[in-house]
Amino acid sequence: MVTVNQQRVPRKRTYLMCSPEHFAVEYAINPWMDVTTPVDPELAVKQWDRLRETLVGLGHEVHLLTAEPGLPDMVYAANGAFVVDGTVYGAQFKHEQRTAEAAAHRAFYESHGWRFIAPSETNEGEGDFAYLPEAHGGLILAGHGFRTELPAHAEAQEALGRPVVSLRLVDPRFYHLDVALASIDDSNIVYFPGAFSAASQRVLTQLFPDAVVADDEDAMTFGLNLVSDGLNVVLNSEATRLAGKLKAAGYHPVPVELAELKKGGGSVKCCIAELRH
């Protein structure tokens, strides 16, 4: 189990977010989306603003990607790319409704001087990739099964020069890795075993014996779709049980209300891409 008395140290992060000013649920490409449930756009922006202010208040830097009309899911900025050590591995979306988002992300990174590597395989950025710089010398965890295709894992490894561990997602409710698993510091994770194949569960147990293990209730409240700086864990306010587990493991939970954005099948992490220089 996790050592409670271990000193947790926050590390300043740089993030990318995109306003939900054009957010709506106009189509259903995951089990959480219901086109008959109306979205309150004003409330969505208010909740997103609060999330951004929370990150800035914790001492982090937040860059903004300009939202484009006709791309209602652009608010889920995590899906547009995956950045490790100053290199950007671009996204190539599975569903045509989101395809154009990739170009907007690429334009942002190229205009800011990042080294951008265009993908030839279907992948949805940090939606299906997580990076742990202190785990086993720097490790990428990668999900497949619903959105990102397995060959993208090998492509990401070549692009980023870090070992990639492939994990198979088996429950359509957890269609991206980032709704089933998150890094809580530079070397450890929190995850919901039920989202993964039996073999992938064994891999995670071997790699992360001290992981915080979440249950079905934690996962269903989008609790795992979180962002952590190593001490402060920003997570969905509905995930009270998971907040308790993280607190017991020595972390500081920071709850935020994101009910409107949850209607699109995302929460805290979906809205935030990490820019790792």
Short mmCIF file of C-alpha atoms in Angstrom, two decimals:
data_model
loop_
_atom_site.label_atom_id
_atom_site.label_comp_id
_atom_site.label_asym_id
_atom_site.label_seq_id
_atom_site.Cartn_x
_atom_site.Cartn_y
_atom_site.Cartn_z
CA MET A 1 0.00 0.00 0.00
CA VAL A 2 0.93 3.67 -0.34
CA THR A 3 3.04 5.11 2.47
CA VAL A 4 0.96 7.83 4.08
CA ASN A 5 3.77 9.70 5.82
CA GLN A 6 5.68 10.23 2.58
CA GLN A 7 6.16 13.94 1.84
CA ARG A 8 4.22 14.91 -1.30
CA VAL A 9 5.80 17.75 -3.23
CA PRO A 10 3.95 19.78 -5.88
CA ARG A 11 5.74 20.60 -9.14
CA LYS A 12 4.75 23.57 -11.28
CA ARG A 13 3.07 22.50 -14.52
CA THR A 14 2.26 24.16 -17.82
CA TYR A 15 -1.15 23.35 -19.26
CA LEU A 16 -3.19 23.99 -22.40
CA MET A 17 -6.97 24.53 -22.22
CA CYS A 18 -9.70 25.55 -24.66
CA SER A 19 -12.86 27.45 -23.71
CA PRO A 20 -16.21 25.62 -24.06
CA GLU A 21 -17.85 28.64 -25.71
CA HIS A 22 -18.95 26.40 -28.60
CA PHE A 23 -19.54 23.30 -26.47
CA ALA A 24 -22.70 21.27 -27.12
CA VAL A 25 -23.68 17.62 -27.34
CA GLU A 26 -24.62 17.46 -31.02
CA TYR A 27 -23.69 13.82 -31.62
CA ALA A 28 -22.98 10.71 -29.55
CA ILE A 29 -19.54 9.12 -29.94
CA ASN A 30 -19.23 7.71 -26.40
CA PRO A 31 -21.73 6.11 -23.97
CA TRP A 32 -21.97 9.28 -21.86
CA MET A 33 -23.22 11.55 -24.66
CA ASP A 34 -26.99 11.99 -24.97
CA VAL A 35 -28.17 14.41 -27.66
CA THR A 36 -31.53 14.75 -25.89
CA THR A 37 -29.93 16.20 -22.74
CA PRO A 38 -29.52 19.96 -23.15
CA VAL A 39 -26.23 21.66 -22.26
CA ASP A 40 -26.23 25.01 -20.46
CA PRO A 41 -23.44 26.81 -22.39
CA GLU A 42 -23.20 29.65 -19.90
CA LEU A 43 -22.81 27.27 -16.97
CA ALA A 44 -20.27 25.18 -18.94
CA VAL A 45 -18.09 28.28 -19.42
CA LYS A 46 -18.50 29.25 -15.75
CA GLN A 47 -17.45 25.77 -14.55
CA TRP A 48 -14.53 25.69 -16.99
CA ASP A 49 -13.40 29.16 -15.84
CA ARG A 50 -13.40 27.92 -12.26
CA LEU A 51 -11.23 24.95 -13.28
CA ARG A 52 -8.76 27.27 -15.02
CA GLU A 53 -8.68 29.62 -12.03
CA THR A 54 -8.08 26.64 -9.72
CA LEU A 55 -4.99 25.60 -11.72
CA VAL A 56 -3.64 29.17 -11.81
CA GLY A 57 -4.34 29.49 -8.07
CA LEU A 58 -2.20 26.40 -7.46
CA GLY A 59 0.70 28.14 -9.21
CA HIS A 60 0.45 26.55 -12.64
CA GLU A 61 0.66 28.24 -16.03
CA VAL A 62 -2.31 27.88 -18.39
CA HIS A 63 -2.10 28.59 -22.12
CA LEU A 64 -5.30 28.95 -24.13
CA LEU A 65 -6.20 27.39 -27.46
CA THR A 66 -8.77 29.41 -29.44
CA ALA A 67 -12.10 27.62 -29.64
CA GLU A 68 -13.47 27.20 -33.16
CA PRO A 69 -17.18 27.18 -34.08
CA GLY A 70 -18.42 23.84 -35.38
CA LEU A 71 -16.02 21.90 -33.14
CA PRO A 72 -18.06 21.44 -29.94
CA ASP A 73 -15.58 18.97 -28.39
CA MET A 74 -12.54 21.26 -28.63
CA VAL A 75 -12.97 21.98 -24.92
CA TYR A 76 -11.46 18.52 -24.36
CA ALA A 77 -7.98 19.87 -25.06
CA ALA A 78 -6.20 16.75 -23.78
CA ASN A 79 -7.12 14.85 -26.95
CA GLY A 80 -5.27 17.07 -29.46
CA ALA A 81 -1.67 15.92 -28.89
CA PHE A 82 0.77 14.30 -26.47
CA VAL A 83 3.86 16.24 -25.37
CA VAL A 84 7.01 14.77 -23.80
CA ASP A 85 10.33 16.61 -23.33
CA GLY A 86 9.46 19.35 -25.81
CA THR A 87 8.37 16.99 -28.59
CA VAL A 88 4.73 16.91 -29.68
CA TYR A 89 3.19 13.73 -31.06
CA GLY A 90 0.07 14.95 -32.86
CA ALA A 91 -3.41 13.43 -32.73
CA GLN A 92 -5.42 11.78 -35.46
CA PHE A 93 -9.02 11.42 -34.31
CA LYS A 94 -11.10 8.28 -34.79
CA HIS A 95 -14.41 10.07 -35.40
CA GLU A 96 -14.86 12.50 -38.29
CA GLN A 97 -16.78 14.92 -36.05
CA ARG A 98 -13.51 15.71 -34.27
CA THR A 99 -10.98 15.36 -37.11
CA ALA A 100 -10.51 19.11 -37.65
CA GLU A 101 -9.42 19.62 -34.03
CA ALA A 102 -6.03 18.06 -34.81
CA ALA A 103 -5.10 20.88 -37.21
CA ALA A 104 -5.98 23.54 -34.61
CA HIS A 105 -3.67 21.87 -32.10
CA ARG A 106 -0.89 21.48 -34.63
CA ALA A 107 -1.12 25.19 -35.53
CA PHE A 108 -0.82 26.10 -31.83
CA TYR A 109 2.28 23.98 -31.26
CA GLU A 110 4.03 25.00 -34.47
CA SER A 111 3.35 28.71 -33.86
CA HIS A 112 4.92 28.34 -30.41
CA GLY A 113 8.07 26.68 -31.75
CA TRP A 114 7.46 23.15 -30.50
CA ARG A 115 8.91 20.17 -32.37
CA PHE A 116 5.81 18.62 -33.92
CA ILE A 117 5.61 15.07 -35.23
CA ALA A 118 2.56 14.36 -37.38
CA PRO A 119 0.97 10.95 -36.80
CA SER A 120 0.05 8.41 -39.42
CA GLU A 121 -1.87 6.26 -36.91
CA THR A 122 -5.17 6.94 -35.18
CA ASN A 123 -4.57 8.29 -31.68
CA GLU A 124 -6.31 10.78 -29.41
CA GLY A 125 -3.39 12.42 -27.63
CA GLU A 126 -3.40 12.54 -23.86
CA GLY A 127 -6.81 10.94 -23.92
CA ASP A 128 -4.96 7.64 -24.37
CA PHE A 129 -1.38 8.47 -23.29
CA ALA A 130 -0.04 9.18 -19.80
CA TYR A 131 3.59 10.03 -18.98
CA LEU A 132 5.38 9.26 -15.72
CA PRO A 133 8.86 10.85 -15.86
CA GLU A 134 10.20 9.10 -12.72
CA ALA A 135 8.65 5.66 -13.24
CA HIS A 136 11.18 3.15 -14.54
CA GLY A 137 13.31 5.96 -16.03
CA GLY A 138 10.40 7.65 -17.81
CA LEU A 139 7.44 5.58 -18.91
CA ILE A 140 4.47 6.15 -21.23
CA LEU A 141 1.24 4.28 -20.50
CA ALA A 142 -0.98 3.95 -23.57
CA GLY A 143 -4.57 2.81 -23.94
CA HIS A 144 -6.19 1.08 -26.91
CA GLY A 145 -9.45 -0.69 -27.61
CA PHE A 146 -11.89 2.10 -28.47
CA ARG A 147 -10.20 5.20 -29.91
CA THR A 148 -6.41 4.98 -30.22
CA GLU A 149 -5.17 2.14 -32.44
CA LEU A 150 -2.43 -0.18 -31.21
CA PRO A 151 0.08 0.79 -33.99
CA ALA A 152 0.01 4.35 -32.63
CA HIS A 153 1.75 3.09 -29.49
CA ALA A 154 4.79 2.01 -31.50
CA GLU A 155 4.66 5.27 -33.45
CA ALA A 156 4.60 7.29 -30.21
CA GLN A 157 7.57 5.34 -28.87
CA GLU A 158 9.58 6.16 -32.00
CA ALA A 159 8.49 9.81 -31.92
CA LEU A 160 9.18 10.38 -28.23
CA GLY A 161 11.99 7.96 -27.40
CA ARG A 162 10.34 6.65 -24.27
CA PRO A 163 9.15 3.08 -23.61
CA VAL A 164 5.42 2.66 -24.18
CA VAL A 165 3.37 0.13 -22.24
CA SER A 166 0.19 -0.88 -24.08
CA LEU A 167 -2.94 -1.35 -21.96
CA ARG A 168 -6.17 -2.75 -23.39
CA LEU A 169 -9.40 -1.01 -22.42
CA VAL A 170 -12.38 -3.39 -22.38
CA ASP A 171 -15.33 -1.35 -21.04
CA PRO A 172 -16.86 1.15 -23.53
CA ARG A 173 -17.74 3.54 -20.69
CA PHE A 174 -14.00 3.97 -20.24
CA TYR A 175 -13.28 4.66 -23.89
CA HIS A 176 -10.08 6.63 -23.18
CA LEU A 177 -7.23 5.79 -20.83
CA ASP A 178 -7.73 9.11 -19.02
CA VAL A 179 -11.16 8.15 -17.70
CA ALA A 180 -9.71 4.96 -16.16
CA LEU A 181 -6.19 5.92 -15.06
CA ALA A 182 -4.19 9.02 -14.08
CA SER A 183 -0.72 9.86 -12.85
CA ILE A 184 -0.87 11.25 -9.31
CA ASP A 185 2.83 12.10 -9.17
CA ASP A 186 5.90 11.55 -11.35
CA SER A 187 6.12 7.86 -10.49
CA ASN A 188 2.70 6.61 -9.40
CA ILE A 189 -0.87 6.23 -10.65
CA VAL A 190 -4.48 5.84 -9.60
CA TYR A 191 -6.61 3.51 -11.74
CA PHE A 192 -9.79 1.47 -12.00
CA PRO A 193 -8.84 -2.18 -12.72
CA GLY A 194 -12.25 -3.05 -14.20
CA ALA A 195 -11.62 -0.82 -17.23
CA PHE A 196 -8.70 -3.02 -18.35
CA SER A 197 -8.20 -6.54 -19.67
CA ALA A 198 -7.01 -9.13 -17.14
CA ALA A 199 -3.52 -9.12 -18.68
CA SER A 200 -3.30 -5.31 -18.56
CA GLN A 201 -4.37 -5.40 -14.92
CA ARG A 202 -1.46 -7.73 -14.18
CA VAL A 203 0.95 -5.39 -15.99
CA LEU A 204 -0.24 -2.40 -13.93
CA THR A 205 0.06 -4.39 -10.68
CA GLN A 206 3.65 -5.29 -11.55
CA LEU A 207 4.68 -1.77 -12.61
CA PHE A 208 2.83 0.14 -9.88
CA PRO A 209 2.59 -1.95 -6.69
CA ASP A 210 1.83 1.20 -4.66
CA ALA A 211 -0.93 2.53 -6.95
CA VAL A 212 -4.13 3.94 -5.52
CA VAL A 213 -6.79 1.49 -6.69
CA ALA A 214 -10.20 2.99 -7.47
CA ASP A 215 -13.54 1.20 -7.52
CA ASP A 216 -16.54 1.32 -9.82
CA GLU A 217 -18.14 4.23 -7.96
CA ASP A 218 -14.97 6.33 -8.24
CA ALA A 219 -14.76 5.62 -11.96
CA MET A 220 -18.45 6.31 -12.69
CA THR A 221 -18.20 9.79 -11.17
CA PHE A 222 -15.31 10.57 -13.55
CA GLY A 223 -13.04 10.68 -10.51
CA LEU A 224 -10.10 9.23 -12.43
CA ASN A 225 -10.26 11.98 -15.04
CA LEU A 226 -8.06 14.13 -12.82
CA VAL A 227 -4.94 16.28 -12.88
CA SER A 228 -2.27 16.18 -10.17
CA ASP A 229 0.87 18.24 -9.57
CA GLY A 230 2.30 15.65 -7.20
CA LEU A 231 0.44 16.97 -4.15
CA ASN A 232 -2.72 18.77 -5.22
CA VAL A 233 -5.17 16.53 -7.08
CA VAL A 234 -7.82 18.46 -9.00
CA LEU A 235 -10.79 16.14 -9.52
CA ASN A 236 -14.53 16.06 -10.12
CA SER A 237 -16.43 17.15 -7.00
CA GLU A 238 -18.75 14.12 -7.31
CA ALA A 239 -15.82 11.76 -6.68
CA THR A 240 -15.94 12.08 -2.88
CA ARG A 241 -14.88 8.49 -2.16
CA LEU A 242 -11.84 8.74 -4.38
CA ALA A 243 -10.96 12.10 -2.79
CA GLY A 244 -10.93 10.28 0.55
CA LYS A 245 -8.61 7.56 -0.77
CA LEU A 246 -6.20 10.14 -2.20
CA LYS A 247 -6.19 12.09 1.05
CA ALA A 248 -5.40 8.89 2.97
CA ALA A 249 -2.44 8.37 0.61
CA GLY A 250 -1.06 11.81 1.46
CA TYR A 251 -2.41 13.89 -1.43
CA HIS A 252 -4.51 17.05 -1.25
CA PRO A 253 -7.79 16.67 -3.17
CA VAL A 254 -9.10 19.84 -4.84
CA PRO A 255 -12.70 19.23 -5.96
CA VAL A 256 -14.23 21.13 -8.89
CA GLU A 257 -17.78 21.06 -10.24
CA LEU A 258 -17.90 20.10 -13.94
CA ALA A 259 -21.41 18.71 -14.40
CA GLU A 260 -22.00 20.39 -17.78
CA LEU A 261 -18.77 19.14 -19.38
CA LYS A 262 -19.46 15.66 -18.03
CA LYS A 263 -22.40 15.54 -20.48
CA GLY A 264 -19.86 15.22 -23.29
CA GLY A 265 -18.10 12.33 -21.57
CA GLY A 266 -15.25 14.22 -19.95
CA SER A 267 -14.14 15.95 -16.78
CA VAL A 268 -11.01 17.63 -15.39
CA LYS A 269 -8.26 15.84 -17.33
CA CYS A 270 -10.14 15.87 -20.64
CA CYS A 271 -10.08 19.67 -20.47
CA ILE A 272 -6.33 19.89 -19.79
CA ALA A 273 -3.30 18.99 -21.90
CA GLU A 274 0.08 19.12 -20.18
CA LEU A 275 2.90 20.92 -22.00
CA ARG A 276 6.11 19.17 -20.95
CA HIS A 277 9.18 21.13 -22.03
#
